[in-house]
PDB file of C-alpha atoms in Angstrom:
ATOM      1  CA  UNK A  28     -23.376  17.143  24.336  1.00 53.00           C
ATOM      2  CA  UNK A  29     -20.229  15.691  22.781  1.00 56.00           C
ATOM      3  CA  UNK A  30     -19.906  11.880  21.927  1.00 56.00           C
ATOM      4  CA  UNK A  31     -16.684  10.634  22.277  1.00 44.00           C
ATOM      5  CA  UNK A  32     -14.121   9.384  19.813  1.00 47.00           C
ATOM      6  CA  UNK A  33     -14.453   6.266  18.003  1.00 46.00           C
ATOM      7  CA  UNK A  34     -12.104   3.830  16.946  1.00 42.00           C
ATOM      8  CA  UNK A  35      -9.577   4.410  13.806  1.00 40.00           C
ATOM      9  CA  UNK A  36     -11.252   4.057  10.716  1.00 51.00           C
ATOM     10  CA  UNK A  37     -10.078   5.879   7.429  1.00 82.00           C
ATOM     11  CA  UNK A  38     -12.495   5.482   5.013  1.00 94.00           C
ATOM     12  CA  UNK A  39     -15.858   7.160   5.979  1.00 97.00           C
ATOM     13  CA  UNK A  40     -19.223   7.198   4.515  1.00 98.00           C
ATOM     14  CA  UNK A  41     -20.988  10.423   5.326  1.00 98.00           C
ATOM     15  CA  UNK A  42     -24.418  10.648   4.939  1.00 98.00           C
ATOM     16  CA  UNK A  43     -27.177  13.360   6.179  1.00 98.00           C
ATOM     17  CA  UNK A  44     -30.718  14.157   5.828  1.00 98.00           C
ATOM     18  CA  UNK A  45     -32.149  10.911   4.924  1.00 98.00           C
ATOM     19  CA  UNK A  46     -35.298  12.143   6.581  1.00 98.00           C
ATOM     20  CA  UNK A  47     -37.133   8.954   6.739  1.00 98.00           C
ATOM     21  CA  UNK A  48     -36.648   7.617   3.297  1.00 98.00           C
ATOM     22  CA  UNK A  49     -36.080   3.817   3.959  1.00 98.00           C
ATOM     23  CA  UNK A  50     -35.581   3.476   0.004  1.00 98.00           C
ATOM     24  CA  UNK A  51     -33.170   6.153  -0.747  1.00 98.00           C
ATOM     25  CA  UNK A  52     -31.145   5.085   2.674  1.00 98.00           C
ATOM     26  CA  UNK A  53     -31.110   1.495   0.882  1.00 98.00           C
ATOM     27  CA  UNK A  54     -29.592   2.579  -1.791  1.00 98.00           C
ATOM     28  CA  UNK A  55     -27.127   4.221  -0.133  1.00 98.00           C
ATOM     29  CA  UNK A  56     -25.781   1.443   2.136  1.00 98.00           C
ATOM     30  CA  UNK A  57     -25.894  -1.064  -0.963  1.00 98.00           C
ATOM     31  CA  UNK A  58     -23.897   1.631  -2.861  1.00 98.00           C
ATOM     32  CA  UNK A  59     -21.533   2.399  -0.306  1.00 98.00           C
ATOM     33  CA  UNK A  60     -20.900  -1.340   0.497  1.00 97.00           C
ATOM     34  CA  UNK A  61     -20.210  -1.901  -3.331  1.00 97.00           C
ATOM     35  CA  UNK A  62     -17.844   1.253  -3.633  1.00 96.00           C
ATOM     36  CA  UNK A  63     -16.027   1.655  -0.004  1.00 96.00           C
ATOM     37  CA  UNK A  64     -16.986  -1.774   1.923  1.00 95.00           C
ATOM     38  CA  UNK A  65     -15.743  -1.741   5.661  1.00 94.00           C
ATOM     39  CA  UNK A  66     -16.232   2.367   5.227  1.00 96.00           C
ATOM     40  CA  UNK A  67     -17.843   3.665   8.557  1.00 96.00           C
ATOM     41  CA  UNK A  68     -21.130   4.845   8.377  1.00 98.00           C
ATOM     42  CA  UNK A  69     -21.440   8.925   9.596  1.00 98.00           C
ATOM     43  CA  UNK A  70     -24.414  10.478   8.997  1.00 98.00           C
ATOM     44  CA  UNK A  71     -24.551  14.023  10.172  1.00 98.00           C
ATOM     45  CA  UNK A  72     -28.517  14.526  11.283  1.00 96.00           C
ATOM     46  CA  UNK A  73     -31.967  14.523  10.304  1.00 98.00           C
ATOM     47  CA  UNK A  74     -32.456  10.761  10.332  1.00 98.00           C
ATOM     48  CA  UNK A  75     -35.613  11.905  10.460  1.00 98.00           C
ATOM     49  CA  UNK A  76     -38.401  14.458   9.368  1.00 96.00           C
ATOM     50  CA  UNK A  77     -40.597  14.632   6.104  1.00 96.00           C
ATOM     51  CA  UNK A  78     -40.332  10.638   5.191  1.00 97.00           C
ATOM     52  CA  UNK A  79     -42.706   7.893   5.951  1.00 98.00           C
ATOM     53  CA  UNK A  80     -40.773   5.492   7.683  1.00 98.00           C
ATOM     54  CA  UNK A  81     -38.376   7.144  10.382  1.00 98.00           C
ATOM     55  CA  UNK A  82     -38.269   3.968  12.871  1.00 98.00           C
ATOM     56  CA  UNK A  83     -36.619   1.820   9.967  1.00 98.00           C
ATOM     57  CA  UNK A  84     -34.011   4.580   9.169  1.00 98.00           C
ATOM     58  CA  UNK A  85     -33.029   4.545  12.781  1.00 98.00           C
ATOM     59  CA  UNK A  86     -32.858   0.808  12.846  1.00 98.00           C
ATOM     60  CA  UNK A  87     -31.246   0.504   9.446  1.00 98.00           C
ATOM     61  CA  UNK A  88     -28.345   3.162  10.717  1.00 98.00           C
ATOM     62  CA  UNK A  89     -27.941   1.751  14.207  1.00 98.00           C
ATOM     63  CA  UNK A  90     -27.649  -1.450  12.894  1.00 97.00           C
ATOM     64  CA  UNK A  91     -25.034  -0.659  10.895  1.00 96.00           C
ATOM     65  CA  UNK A  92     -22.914   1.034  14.274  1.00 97.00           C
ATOM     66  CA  UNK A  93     -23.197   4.145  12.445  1.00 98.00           C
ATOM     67  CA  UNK A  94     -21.828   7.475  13.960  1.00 98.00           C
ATOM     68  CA  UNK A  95     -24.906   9.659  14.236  1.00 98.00           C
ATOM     69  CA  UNK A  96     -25.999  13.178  15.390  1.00 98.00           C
ATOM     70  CA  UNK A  97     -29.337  14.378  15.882  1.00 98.00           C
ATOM     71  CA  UNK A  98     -30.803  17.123  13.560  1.00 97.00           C
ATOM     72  CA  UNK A  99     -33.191  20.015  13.416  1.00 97.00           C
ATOM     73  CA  UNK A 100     -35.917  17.505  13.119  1.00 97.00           C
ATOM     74  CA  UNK A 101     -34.877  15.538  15.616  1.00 98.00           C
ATOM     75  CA  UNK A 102     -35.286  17.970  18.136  1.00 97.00           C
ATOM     76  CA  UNK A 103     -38.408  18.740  16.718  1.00 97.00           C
ATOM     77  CA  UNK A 104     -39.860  15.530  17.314  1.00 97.00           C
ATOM     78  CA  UNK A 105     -38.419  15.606  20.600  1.00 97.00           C
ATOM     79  CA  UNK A 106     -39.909  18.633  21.782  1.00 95.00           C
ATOM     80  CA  UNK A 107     -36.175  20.540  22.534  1.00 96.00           C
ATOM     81  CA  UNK A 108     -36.747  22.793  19.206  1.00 96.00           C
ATOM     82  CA  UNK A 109     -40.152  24.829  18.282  1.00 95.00           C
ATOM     83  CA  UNK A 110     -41.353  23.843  14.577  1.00 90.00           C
ATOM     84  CA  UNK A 111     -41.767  27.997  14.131  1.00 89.00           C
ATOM     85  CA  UNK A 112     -40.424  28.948  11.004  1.00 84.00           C
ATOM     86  CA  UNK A 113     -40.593  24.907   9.509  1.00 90.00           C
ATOM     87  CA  UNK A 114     -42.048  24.426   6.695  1.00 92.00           C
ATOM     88  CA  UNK A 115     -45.497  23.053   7.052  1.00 94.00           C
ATOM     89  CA  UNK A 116     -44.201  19.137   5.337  1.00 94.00           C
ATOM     90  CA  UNK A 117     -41.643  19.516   8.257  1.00 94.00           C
ATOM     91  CA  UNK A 118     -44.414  20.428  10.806  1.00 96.00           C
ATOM     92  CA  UNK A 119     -46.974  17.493   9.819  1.00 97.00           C
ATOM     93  CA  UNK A 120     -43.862  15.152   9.957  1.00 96.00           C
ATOM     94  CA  UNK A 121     -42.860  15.526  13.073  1.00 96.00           C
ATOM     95  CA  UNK A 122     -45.851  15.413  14.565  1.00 96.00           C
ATOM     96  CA  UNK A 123     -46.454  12.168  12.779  1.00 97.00           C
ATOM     97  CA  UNK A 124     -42.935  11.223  13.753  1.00 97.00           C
ATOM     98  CA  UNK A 125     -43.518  11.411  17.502  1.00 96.00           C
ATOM     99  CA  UNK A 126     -46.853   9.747  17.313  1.00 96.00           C
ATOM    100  CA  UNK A 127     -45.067   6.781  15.746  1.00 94.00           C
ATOM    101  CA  UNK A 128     -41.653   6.019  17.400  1.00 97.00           C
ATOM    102  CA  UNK A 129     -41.433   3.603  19.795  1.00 97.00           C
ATOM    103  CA  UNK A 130     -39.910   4.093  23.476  1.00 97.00           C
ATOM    104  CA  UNK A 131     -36.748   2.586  22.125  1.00 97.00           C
ATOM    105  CA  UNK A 132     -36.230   4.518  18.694  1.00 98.00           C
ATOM    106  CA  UNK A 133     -37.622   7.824  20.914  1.00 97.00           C
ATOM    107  CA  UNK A 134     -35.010   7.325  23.605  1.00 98.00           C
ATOM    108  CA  UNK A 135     -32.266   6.176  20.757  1.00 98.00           C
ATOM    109  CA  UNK A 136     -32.773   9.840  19.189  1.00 98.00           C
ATOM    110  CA  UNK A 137     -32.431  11.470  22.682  1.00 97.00           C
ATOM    111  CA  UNK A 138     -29.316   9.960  23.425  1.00 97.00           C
ATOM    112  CA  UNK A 139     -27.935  11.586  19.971  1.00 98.00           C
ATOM    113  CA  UNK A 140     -25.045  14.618  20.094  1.00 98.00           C
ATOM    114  CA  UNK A 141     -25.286  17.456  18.801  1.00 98.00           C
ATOM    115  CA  UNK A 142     -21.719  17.265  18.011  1.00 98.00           C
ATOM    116  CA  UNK A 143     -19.404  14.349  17.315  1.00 98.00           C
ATOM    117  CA  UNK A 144     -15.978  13.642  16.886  1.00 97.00           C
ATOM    118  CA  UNK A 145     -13.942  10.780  14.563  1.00 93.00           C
ATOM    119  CA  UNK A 146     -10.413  10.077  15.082  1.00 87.00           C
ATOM    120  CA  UNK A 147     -10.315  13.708  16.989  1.00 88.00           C
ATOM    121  CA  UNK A 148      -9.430  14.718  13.422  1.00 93.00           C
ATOM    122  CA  UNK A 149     -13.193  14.934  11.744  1.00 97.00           C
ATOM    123  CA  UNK A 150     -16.300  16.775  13.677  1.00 98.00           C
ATOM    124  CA  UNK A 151     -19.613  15.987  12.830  1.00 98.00           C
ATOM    125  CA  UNK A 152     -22.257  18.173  13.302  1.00 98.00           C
ATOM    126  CA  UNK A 153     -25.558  18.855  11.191  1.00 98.00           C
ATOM    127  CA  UNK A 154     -25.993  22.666  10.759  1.00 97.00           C
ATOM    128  CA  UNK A 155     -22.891  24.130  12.395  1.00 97.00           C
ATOM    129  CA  UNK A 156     -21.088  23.534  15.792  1.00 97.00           C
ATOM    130  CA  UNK A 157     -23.528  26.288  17.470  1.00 96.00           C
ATOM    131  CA  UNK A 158     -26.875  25.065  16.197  1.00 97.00           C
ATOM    132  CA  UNK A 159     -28.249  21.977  13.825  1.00 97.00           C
ATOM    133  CA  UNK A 160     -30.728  24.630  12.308  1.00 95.00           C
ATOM    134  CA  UNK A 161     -27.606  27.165  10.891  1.00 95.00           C
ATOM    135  CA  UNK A 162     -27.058  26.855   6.911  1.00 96.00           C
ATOM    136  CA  UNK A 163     -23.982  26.580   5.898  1.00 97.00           C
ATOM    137  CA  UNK A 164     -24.766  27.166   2.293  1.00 94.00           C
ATOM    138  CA  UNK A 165     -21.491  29.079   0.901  1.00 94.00           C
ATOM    139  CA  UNK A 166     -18.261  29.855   1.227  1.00 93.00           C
ATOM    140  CA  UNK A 167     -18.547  32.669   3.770  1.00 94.00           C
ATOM    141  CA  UNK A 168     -20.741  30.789   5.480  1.00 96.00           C
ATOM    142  CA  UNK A 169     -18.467  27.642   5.550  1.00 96.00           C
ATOM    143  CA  UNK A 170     -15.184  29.324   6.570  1.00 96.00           C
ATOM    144  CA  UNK A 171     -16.722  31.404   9.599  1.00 96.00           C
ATOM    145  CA  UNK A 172     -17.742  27.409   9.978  1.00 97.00           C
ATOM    146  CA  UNK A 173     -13.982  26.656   9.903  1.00 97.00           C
ATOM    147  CA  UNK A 174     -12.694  29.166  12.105  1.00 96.00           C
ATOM    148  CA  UNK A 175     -14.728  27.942  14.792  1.00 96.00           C
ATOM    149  CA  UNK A 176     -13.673  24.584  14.472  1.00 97.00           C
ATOM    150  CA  UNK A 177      -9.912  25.429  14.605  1.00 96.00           C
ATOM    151  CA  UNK A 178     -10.865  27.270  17.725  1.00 96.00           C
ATOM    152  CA  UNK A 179     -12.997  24.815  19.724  1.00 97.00           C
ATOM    153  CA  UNK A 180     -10.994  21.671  17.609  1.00 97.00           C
ATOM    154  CA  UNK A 181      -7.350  22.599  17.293  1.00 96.00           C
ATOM    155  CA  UNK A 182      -6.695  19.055  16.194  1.00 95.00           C
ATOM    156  CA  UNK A 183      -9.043  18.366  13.645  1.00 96.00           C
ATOM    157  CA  UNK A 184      -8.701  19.316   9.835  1.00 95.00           C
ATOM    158  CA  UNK A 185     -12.275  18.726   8.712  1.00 97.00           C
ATOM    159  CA  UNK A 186     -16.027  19.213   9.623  1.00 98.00           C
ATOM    160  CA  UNK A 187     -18.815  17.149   8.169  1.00 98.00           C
ATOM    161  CA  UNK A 188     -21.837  18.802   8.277  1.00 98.00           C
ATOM    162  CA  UNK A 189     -25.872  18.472   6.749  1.00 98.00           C
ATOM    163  CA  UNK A 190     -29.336  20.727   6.738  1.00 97.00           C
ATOM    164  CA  UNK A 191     -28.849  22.557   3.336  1.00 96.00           C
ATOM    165  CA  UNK A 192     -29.714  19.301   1.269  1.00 96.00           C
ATOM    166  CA  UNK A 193     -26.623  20.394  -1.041  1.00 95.00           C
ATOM    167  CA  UNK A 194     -23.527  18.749  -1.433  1.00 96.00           C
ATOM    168  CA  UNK A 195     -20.404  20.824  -0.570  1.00 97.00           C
ATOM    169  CA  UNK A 196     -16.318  20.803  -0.329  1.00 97.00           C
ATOM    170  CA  UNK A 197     -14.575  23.598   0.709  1.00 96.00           C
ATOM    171  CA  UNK A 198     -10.960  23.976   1.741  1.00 94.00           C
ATOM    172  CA  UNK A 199      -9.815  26.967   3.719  1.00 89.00           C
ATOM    173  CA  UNK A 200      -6.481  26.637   5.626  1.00 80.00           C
ATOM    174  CA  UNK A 201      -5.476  23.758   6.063  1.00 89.00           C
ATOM    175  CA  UNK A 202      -9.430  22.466   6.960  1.00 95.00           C
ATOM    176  CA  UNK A 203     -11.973  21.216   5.325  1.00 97.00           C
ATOM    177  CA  UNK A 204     -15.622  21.328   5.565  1.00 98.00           C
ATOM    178  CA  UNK A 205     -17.894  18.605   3.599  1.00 98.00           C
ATOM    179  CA  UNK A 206     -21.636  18.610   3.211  1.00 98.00           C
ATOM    180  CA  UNK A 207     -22.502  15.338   1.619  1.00 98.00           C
ATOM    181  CA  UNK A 208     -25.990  16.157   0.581  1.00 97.00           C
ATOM    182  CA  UNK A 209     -29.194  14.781   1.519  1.00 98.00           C
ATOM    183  CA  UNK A 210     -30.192  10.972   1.300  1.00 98.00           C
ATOM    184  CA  UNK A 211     -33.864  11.344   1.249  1.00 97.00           C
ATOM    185  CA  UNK A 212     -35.239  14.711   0.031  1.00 93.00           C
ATOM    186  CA  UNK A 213     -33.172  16.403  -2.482  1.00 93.00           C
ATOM    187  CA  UNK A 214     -33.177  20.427  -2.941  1.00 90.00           C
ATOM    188  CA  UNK A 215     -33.639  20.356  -6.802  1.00 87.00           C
ATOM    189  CA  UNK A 216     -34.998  18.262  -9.634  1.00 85.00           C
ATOM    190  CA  UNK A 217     -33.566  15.255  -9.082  1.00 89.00           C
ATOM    191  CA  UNK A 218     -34.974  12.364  -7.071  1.00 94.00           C
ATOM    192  CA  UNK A 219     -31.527  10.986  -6.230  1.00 97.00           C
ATOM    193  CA  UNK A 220     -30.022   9.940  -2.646  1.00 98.00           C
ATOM    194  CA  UNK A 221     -26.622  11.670  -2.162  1.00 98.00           C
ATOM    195  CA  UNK A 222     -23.802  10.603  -0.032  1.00 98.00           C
ATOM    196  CA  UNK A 223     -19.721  11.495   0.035  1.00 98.00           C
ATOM    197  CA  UNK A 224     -16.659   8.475   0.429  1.00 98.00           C
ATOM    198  CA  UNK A 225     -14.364  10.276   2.223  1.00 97.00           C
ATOM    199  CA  UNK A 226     -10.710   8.745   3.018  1.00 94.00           C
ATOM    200  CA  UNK A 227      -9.454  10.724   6.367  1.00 86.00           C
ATOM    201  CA  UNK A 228      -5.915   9.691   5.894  1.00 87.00           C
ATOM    202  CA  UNK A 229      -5.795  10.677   1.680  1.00 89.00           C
ATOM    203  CA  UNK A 230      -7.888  13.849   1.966  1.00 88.00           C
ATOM    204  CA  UNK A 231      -9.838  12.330  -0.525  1.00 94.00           C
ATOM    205  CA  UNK A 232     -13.712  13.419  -1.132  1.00 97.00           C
ATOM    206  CA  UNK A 233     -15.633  11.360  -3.934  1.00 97.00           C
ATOM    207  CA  UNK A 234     -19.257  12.514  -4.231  1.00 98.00           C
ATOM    208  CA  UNK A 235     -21.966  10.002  -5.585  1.00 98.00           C
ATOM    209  CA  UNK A 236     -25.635  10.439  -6.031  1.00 97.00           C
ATOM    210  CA  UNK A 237     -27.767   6.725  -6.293  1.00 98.00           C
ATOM    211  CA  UNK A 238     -31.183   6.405  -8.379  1.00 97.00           C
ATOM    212  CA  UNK A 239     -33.771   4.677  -5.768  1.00 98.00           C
ATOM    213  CA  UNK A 240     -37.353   3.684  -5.632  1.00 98.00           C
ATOM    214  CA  UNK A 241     -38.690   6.887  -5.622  1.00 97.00           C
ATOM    215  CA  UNK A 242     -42.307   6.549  -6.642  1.00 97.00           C
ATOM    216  CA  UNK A 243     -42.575   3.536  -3.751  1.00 98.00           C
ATOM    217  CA  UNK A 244     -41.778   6.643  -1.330  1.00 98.00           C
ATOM    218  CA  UNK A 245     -44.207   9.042  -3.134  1.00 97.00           C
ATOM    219  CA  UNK A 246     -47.002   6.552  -2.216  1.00 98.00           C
ATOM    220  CA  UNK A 247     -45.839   5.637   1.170  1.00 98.00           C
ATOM    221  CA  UNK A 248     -45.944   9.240   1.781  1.00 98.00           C
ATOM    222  CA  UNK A 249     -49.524   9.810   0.148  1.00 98.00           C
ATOM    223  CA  UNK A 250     -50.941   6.700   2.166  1.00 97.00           C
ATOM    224  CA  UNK A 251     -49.360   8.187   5.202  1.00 97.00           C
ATOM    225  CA  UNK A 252     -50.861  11.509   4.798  1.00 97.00           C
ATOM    226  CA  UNK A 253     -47.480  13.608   4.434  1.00 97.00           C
ATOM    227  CA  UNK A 254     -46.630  15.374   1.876  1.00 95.00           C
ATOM    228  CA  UNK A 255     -46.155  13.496  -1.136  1.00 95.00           C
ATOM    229  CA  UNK A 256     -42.596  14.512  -2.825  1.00 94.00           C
ATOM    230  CA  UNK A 257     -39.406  13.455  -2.018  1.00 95.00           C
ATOM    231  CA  UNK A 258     -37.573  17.138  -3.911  1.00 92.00           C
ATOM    232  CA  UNK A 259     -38.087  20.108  -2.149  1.00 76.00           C
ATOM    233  CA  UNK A 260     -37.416  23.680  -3.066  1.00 60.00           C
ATOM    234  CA  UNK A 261     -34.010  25.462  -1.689  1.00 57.00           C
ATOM    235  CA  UNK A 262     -34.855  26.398   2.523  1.00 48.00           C
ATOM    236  CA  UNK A 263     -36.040  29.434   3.218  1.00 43.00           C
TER     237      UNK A 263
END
C-alpha cells in the first residue's frame, strides 16, 4: 500500500527503529524540538519490536501527526510476516507485543504503508521499496536502492529508509538515500538514540545521536521478561 502525499513541509525529522523504547523516543522528540522545532516527524518503521513499551511509542508518534510506515516487526506482530530467521529477542517481543496492544494501537499499525511518500520528492520506506526486511547496509546495496526509486519515483530525489540500525548518506545521481539510524536499540556499543534533521529544500542531512535513560529501559525490559539490552550485535 502507498499513503498519499502530505502537506509541504521542508524540514524533516527522520527517525526509525525505535522499537519500543519510550525513553530513547523521548529524547528524540525533546531533541528534535530544541534543534529543528515545527520539523515533521518521519519515522521509517519498526515502531515496534524488542522494547517494553510499544503502545506508548505508537501514541507518542501519532500524537505528534508523524509520517509512519510499518516495519519488519510490525508485520510480525501482525501476523503478515513469519518470525523465521528473527532473532530470538525479536521473536519473544512480538509475541509479547501482540499480547499487549490494544484494538486501537493493533488496528493503528495495520493501517501503516509499507511505502510512503513526502512532498512526492522523499519516499519512505523501512528496508527497501520491495520488502521492510531487505538491508540496505552499503553502497551497492543503497544504489541498486536508488535505481529503483528513479524507476518507480521519477520525481523524487531521496529515499529514507531503516532496519540496519546504522546511520547512512549516500548520494548517487542526482538521489539520495538516508538511513537515520535506530532510536531504540543501537547496533554497537553505544546506548544512544539516533535520528537525522533533514532540510528537503537545502539537501541538507545533519546526523545527531541523544544520551537517554538507558538503564530505566534495561529494567523495564528485565521486569517485562524481554531481553534485557537496549545494543544489539550487527543483523545477521
Amino acid at each position: 500500500a502507498l499513503a498519499a502525499p502530505v502537506g509541504v513541509t521542508n524540514m524533516l525529522a527522520l527517525l526509525a527503529d525505535v522499537h519500543g523504547n519510550l525513553e530513547a523516543l523521548d529524547a528524540v522528540l525533546q531533541d528534535v524540538d530544541d534543534r529543528v522545532p515545527g520539523a515533521r516527524v518521519v519515522c521509517a518503521g519498526d515502531v515496534v519490536g524488542y522494547g517494553p513499551d510499544p503502545e506508548a511509542c505508537l501514541d507518542r508518534l501519532l500524537a505528534r501527526d508523524a509520517l509512519i510506515v510499518r516495519g519488519n516487526h510490525e508485520e510480525m506482530v501482525l501476523g503478515w510476516r513469519s518470525d523465521e530467521g528473527c532473532v530470538a529477542a525479536g521473536v519473544l517481543a512480538a509475541a509479547y507485543t501482540r499480547a499487549r496492544l490494544s484494538p486501537a494501537a493493533h488496528a493503528a499499525l495495520a493501517r501503516l504503508p509499507a511505502v510512503a511518500v513526502v512532498d512526492d520528492d522523499v519516499v519512505v520506506c523501512h528496508g527497501d521499496l520491495d520488502d521492510a526486511g531487505s538491508y540496505v547496509s552499503d553502497d551497492d546495496a543503497a544504489d541498486a536502492a536508488l535505481a529503483r526509486l528513479a524507476e518507480r519515483f521519477p520525481a523524487a530525489t531521496t529515499l529514507v529508509c531503516g532496519h540496519t540500525h546504522r546511520p547512512l548518506h549516500r548520494d548517487a545521481a542526482k538521489r539520495r538515500l538516508i538511513n537515520p539510524g535506530a532510536v531504540g536499540q543501537s547496533r554497537d556499543a553505544h546506548a544512544l538514540a539516533r535520528w537525522c534533521a533533514y532540510d528537503a529544500a537545502a539537501g541538507s542531512v545533519v546526523f545527531h545521536a541523544v544520551a537517554y535513560d538507558h538503564a530505566r529501559t534495561i529494567e523495564k525490559l528485565r521486569r517485562a521478561g524481554l531481553v534485557a539490552q537496549v545494543t544489539m550485535p550487527p543483523p545477521r
